[in-house]
CSV table of C-alpha atoms in Angstrom, one decimal:
chain,number,residue,atom,x,y,z
A,22,GLY,CA,103.3,88.4,120.9
A,23,ALA,CA,106.8,89.9,119.6
A,24,GLY,CA,105.9,90.2,116.1
A,25,VAL,CA,103.1,92.2,114.0
A,26,SER,CA,99.7,90.8,114.4
A,27,GLN,CA,96.9,91.1,111.9
A,28,SER,CA,93.1,90.1,112.1
A,29,PRO,CA,91.1,88.6,110.6
A,30,ARG,CA,93.6,86.4,108.5
A,31,TYR,CA,91.0,85.5,106.0
A,32,LYS,CA,87.8,87.8,105.1
A,33,VAL,CA,85.2,87.1,102.8
A,34,ALA,CA,82.7,89.9,101.7
A,35,LYS,CA,80.0,90.3,99.6
A,36,ARG,CA,80.3,92.9,97.0
A,37,GLY,CA,79.1,96.3,98.7
A,38,GLN,CA,79.9,95.5,102.3
A,39,ASP,CA,82.3,97.3,104.4
A,40,VAL,CA,85.4,95.6,106.0
A,41,ALA,CA,87.7,96.5,108.7
A,42,LEU,CA,91.3,95.0,109.0
A,43,ARG,CA,93.4,95.3,112.0
A,44,CYS,CA,97.0,95.7,112.7
A,45,ASP,CA,98.8,95.2,115.9
A,46,PRO,CA,102.4,96.6,115.4
A,47,ILE,CA,105.6,95.7,117.4
A,48,SER,CA,105.4,97.7,120.6
A,49,GLY,CA,107.2,100.8,120.6
A,50,HIS,CA,107.4,100.9,116.8
A,51,VAL,CA,106.8,104.3,115.5
A,52,SER,CA,106.2,103.7,111.9
A,53,LEU,CA,103.3,101.7,110.6
A,54,PHE,CA,102.8,100.7,106.8
A,55,TRP,CA,99.9,99.5,105.1
A,56,TYR,CA,100.5,97.5,101.4
A,57,GLN,CA,98.1,95.6,99.2
A,58,GLN,CA,99.5,92.5,97.5
A,59,ALA,CA,97.5,91.0,94.7
A,60,LEU,CA,98.0,87.3,93.6
A,61,GLY,CA,101.5,87.1,91.9
A,62,GLN,CA,102.6,90.6,92.7
A,63,GLY,CA,104.7,92.5,95.0
A,64,PRO,CA,103.3,94.4,97.9
A,65,GLU,CA,101.9,97.9,96.7
A,66,PHE,CA,102.2,100.8,99.0
A,67,LEU,CA,98.8,102.2,100.4
A,68,THR,CA,99.7,104.3,103.4
A,69,TYR,CA,102.2,105.4,105.9
A,70,PHE,CA,101.8,106.6,109.7
A,71,GLN,CA,104.5,107.9,112.2
A,72,ASN,CA,102.8,107.6,115.2
A,73,GLU,CA,99.2,108.6,115.0
A,74,ALA,CA,100.0,111.0,112.2
A,75,GLN,CA,99.0,109.8,108.6
A,76,LEU,CA,101.8,111.2,106.7
A,77,ASP,CA,101.5,109.8,103.1
A,78,LYS,CA,98.0,108.0,101.9
A,79,SER,CA,98.9,108.6,98.3
A,80,GLY,CA,98.7,104.6,97.6
A,81,LEU,CA,95.2,104.4,98.7
A,82,PRO,CA,93.3,103.6,95.5
A,83,SER,CA,90.1,105.6,96.2
A,84,ASP,CA,88.1,107.2,98.5
A,85,ARG,CA,86.5,104.0,99.8
A,86,PHE,CA,89.8,103.3,101.4
A,87,PHE,CA,90.4,104.8,105.1
A,88,ALA,CA,93.2,104.3,107.6
A,89,GLU,CA,93.4,105.4,111.1
A,90,ARG,CA,96.0,104.8,114.0
A,91,PRO,CA,94.3,107.0,116.6
A,92,GLU,CA,96.6,106.3,119.5
A,93,GLY,CA,99.8,105.5,117.6
A,94,SER,CA,99.6,101.9,118.1
A,95,VAL,CA,97.0,99.9,116.6
A,96,SER,CA,95.9,100.7,113.3
A,97,THR,CA,92.5,99.9,111.1
A,98,LEU,CA,92.2,99.8,107.5
A,99,LYS,CA,88.7,100.2,106.4
A,100,ILE,CA,87.3,99.4,102.9
A,101,GLN,CA,83.7,100.6,102.2
A,102,ARG,CA,81.5,99.2,99.8
A,103,THR,CA,84.1,96.7,98.7
A,104,GLN,CA,84.3,95.7,95.0
A,105,GLN,CA,85.8,92.5,93.5
A,106,GLU,CA,89.1,94.1,92.5
A,107,ASP,CA,89.6,94.9,96.2
A,108,SER,CA,90.6,91.2,96.7
A,109,ALA,CA,93.8,90.8,97.5
A,110,VAL,CA,96.1,90.3,100.8
A,111,TYR,CA,96.6,93.4,102.8
A,112,LEU,CA,99.8,93.7,104.6
A,113,CYS,CA,100.6,95.7,107.5
A,114,ALA,CA,104.6,96.4,108.5
A,115,SER,CA,105.9,98.5,111.5
A,116,SER,CA,109.4,99.7,111.9
A,117,SER,CA,111.2,101.4,115.1
A,118,ARG,CA,112.6,104.1,112.7
A,119,VAL,CA,111.2,107.2,111.4
A,120,GLY,CA,110.2,107.0,107.6
A,121,GLN,CA,111.0,104.6,104.9
A,122,SER,CA,114.7,105.2,104.8
A,123,THR,CA,116.2,102.2,106.5
A,124,GLY,CA,113.8,99.8,104.9
A,125,GLU,CA,113.9,97.2,107.5
A,126,LEU,CA,110.5,96.7,107.9
A,127,PHE,CA,108.6,93.7,110.1
A,128,PHE,CA,105.7,92.5,108.4
A,129,GLY,CA,102.6,90.9,109.6
A,130,GLU,CA,101.1,87.5,108.0
A,131,GLY,CA,98.5,89.6,106.2
A,132,SER,CA,94.7,89.6,106.1
A,133,ARG,CA,93.6,88.0,102.8
A,134,LEU,CA,90.2,89.6,101.6
A,135,THR,CA,87.9,88.0,98.9
A,136,VAL,CA,85.2,89.8,97.6
A,137,LEU,CA,82.5,87.8,96.0
B,6,ALA,CA,109.4,107.5,88.9
B,7,GLN,CA,111.2,104.9,90.6
B,8,SER,CA,110.9,101.3,89.7
B,9,VAL,CA,112.4,98.0,90.4
B,10,ALA,CA,112.4,94.8,88.1
B,11,GLN,CA,113.0,91.1,88.9
B,12,PRO,CA,113.0,89.7,85.5
B,13,GLU,CA,112.9,86.0,86.6
B,14,ASP,CA,109.5,84.8,87.9
B,15,GLN,CA,111.3,81.3,89.1
B,16,VAL,CA,114.7,80.4,89.5
B,17,ASN,CA,115.6,76.4,89.9
B,18,VAL,CA,118.7,75.3,91.7
B,19,ALA,CA,120.1,72.1,92.7
B,20,GLU,CA,120.9,71.8,96.4
B,21,GLY,CA,124.5,72.9,97.2
B,22,ASN,CA,124.9,74.9,93.8
B,23,PRO,CA,125.4,78.7,94.0
B,24,LEU,CA,122.3,80.8,93.3
B,25,THR,CA,121.6,84.1,91.8
B,26,VAL,CA,118.1,85.9,92.0
B,27,LYS,CA,118.5,89.3,89.8
B,28,CYS,CA,117.2,92.7,90.4
B,29,THR,CA,117.5,96.0,88.6
B,30,TYR,CA,116.3,99.1,89.6
B,31,SER,CA,115.5,102.6,88.2
B,32,VAL,CA,115.5,105.7,90.5
B,33,SER,CA,116.3,109.5,90.8
B,34,GLY,CA,119.1,109.9,93.4
B,35,ASN,CA,120.8,107.4,95.5
B,36,PRO,CA,119.1,104.3,95.9
B,37,TYR,CA,118.5,102.4,99.0
B,38,LEU,CA,118.2,98.6,98.1
B,39,PHE,CA,116.5,95.7,99.8
B,40,TRP,CA,115.9,92.0,99.7
B,41,TYR,CA,113.2,90.4,101.7
B,42,VAL,CA,112.0,86.7,101.6
B,43,GLN,CA,108.3,85.4,101.9
B,44,TYR,CA,108.0,81.6,103.0
B,45,PRO,CA,104.3,80.0,102.5
B,46,ASN,CA,101.7,81.5,104.9
B,47,ARG,CA,104.6,83.9,106.5
B,48,GLY,CA,104.9,87.3,106.5
B,49,LEU,CA,107.8,88.9,104.4
B,50,GLN,CA,111.1,88.9,106.4
B,51,PHE,CA,114.1,91.5,106.0
B,52,LEU,CA,117.1,89.7,104.4
B,53,LEU,CA,119.5,92.5,103.8
B,54,LYS,CA,120.1,95.9,102.6
B,55,TYR,CA,122.3,98.7,100.7
B,56,ILE,CA,122.4,102.2,101.8
B,57,THR,CA,125.9,103.2,101.3
B,58,GLY,CA,129.5,101.7,101.4
B,59,ASP,CA,130.9,98.3,100.4
B,60,ASN,CA,129.1,97.0,97.4
B,61,LEU,CA,129.0,93.8,98.9
B,62,VAL,CA,126.3,93.4,101.5
B,63,LYS,CA,125.9,90.6,103.8
B,64,GLY,CA,122.7,89.3,105.2
B,65,SER,CA,120.6,86.3,107.1
B,66,TYR,CA,120.9,83.1,106.2
B,67,GLY,CA,124.4,83.2,104.4
B,68,PHE,CA,122.9,85.6,101.7
B,69,GLU,CA,124.6,88.4,100.2
B,70,ALA,CA,124.0,90.8,97.5
B,71,GLU,CA,126.1,93.1,95.3
B,72,PHE,CA,125.4,96.6,94.2
B,73,ASN,CA,126.5,97.4,91.1
B,74,LYS,CA,126.0,101.3,90.4
B,75,SER,CA,126.7,101.1,86.5
B,76,GLN,CA,124.4,98.2,85.8
B,77,THR,CA,121.7,99.8,88.3
B,78,SER,CA,121.7,96.2,89.6
B,79,PHE,CA,121.5,94.4,93.2
B,80,HIS,CA,121.5,90.4,92.7
B,81,LEU,CA,120.8,88.2,95.5
B,82,LYS,CA,123.4,85.6,95.7
B,83,LYS,CA,124.2,82.4,98.3
B,84,PRO,CA,127.3,80.3,97.4
B,85,SER,CA,125.5,77.1,98.4
B,86,ALA,CA,121.8,76.5,98.0
B,87,LEU,CA,120.0,74.7,100.8
B,88,VAL,CA,116.3,73.2,100.2
B,89,SER,CA,115.2,75.5,103.1
B,90,ASP,CA,116.1,78.6,101.0
B,91,SER,CA,112.9,77.9,98.8
B,92,ALA,CA,110.7,80.5,99.2
B,93,LEU,CA,109.6,84.0,97.4
B,94,TYR,CA,112.1,86.6,97.1
B,95,PHE,CA,111.2,90.2,96.8
B,96,CYS,CA,113.6,93.1,95.8
B,97,ALA,CA,112.9,96.6,96.8
B,98,VAL,CA,114.1,100.1,96.6
B,99,ARG,CA,113.8,103.4,97.7
B,100,GLY,CA,115.2,106.5,95.8
B,101,GLY,CA,114.4,110.1,95.4
B,102,TYR,CA,115.6,113.0,97.5
B,103,SER,CA,113.2,113.1,100.2
B,104,SER,CA,113.0,110.8,103.4
B,105,ALA,CA,109.3,110.8,102.3
B,106,SER,CA,110.2,108.5,99.3
B,107,LYS,CA,108.2,105.3,99.1
B,108,ILE,CA,109.6,101.8,99.2
B,109,ILE,CA,108.9,100.0,96.0
B,110,PHE,CA,108.7,96.2,95.7
B,111,GLY,CA,109.3,94.2,92.9
B,112,SER,CA,107.0,91.2,91.6
B,113,GLY,CA,109.0,88.7,93.2
B,114,THR,CA,111.0,85.6,92.1
B,115,ARG,CA,110.0,82.2,93.1
B,116,LEU,CA,113.3,80.2,94.0
B,117,SER,CA,112.9,76.3,94.0
B,118,ILE,CA,115.9,74.2,95.5
B,119,ARG,CA,115.9,70.6,94.5
B,120,PRO,CA,117.5,68.0,96.6
């Protein structure tokens, strides 16, 4: 497809389980971002990749969160030992520009994670 | 630290009337300002941005926004609202002196247009 694709769209996990969320950015986009959006809130920055390099991971809330983009295209956000406070929508966005300056990000529909 | 505030959780407007969705910001350095819209079960969509130049910026779907440096505001406007404009709107800002500075989103304003 032409847009950013995320899977799964919905994920229910038991507390303590590991989850993996996938993002397929728009082909050729060098920049990829992960955001966390809690109910009723705006997206919160998690991490940023430029091609395969993770240039900023300052928004990852704990060492249970890990993201990778090994070949500079598809990215995976992994959450280990999930906790209830991890319940949120995880948004992926990509951009053809380097960095975050231009702000014109293309977002996927998100992966809604519910931790029971 | 940079921040962005959307003081109204919800804005209600009659179709055909002008609409304004408010946004104020706080950054160091020159601000880069953005508006995004989120329709139900859809991803966020870019509407418009201010980087430099004219204070009035025009974007998609007839929306525009006015950058006001003295009031540190970037309100979203539309002269005549449509029912299809009903959605969640997010203001975002990137400030600082480094291209590595992050984009920060506001908490969102739900716009409801009644027929």
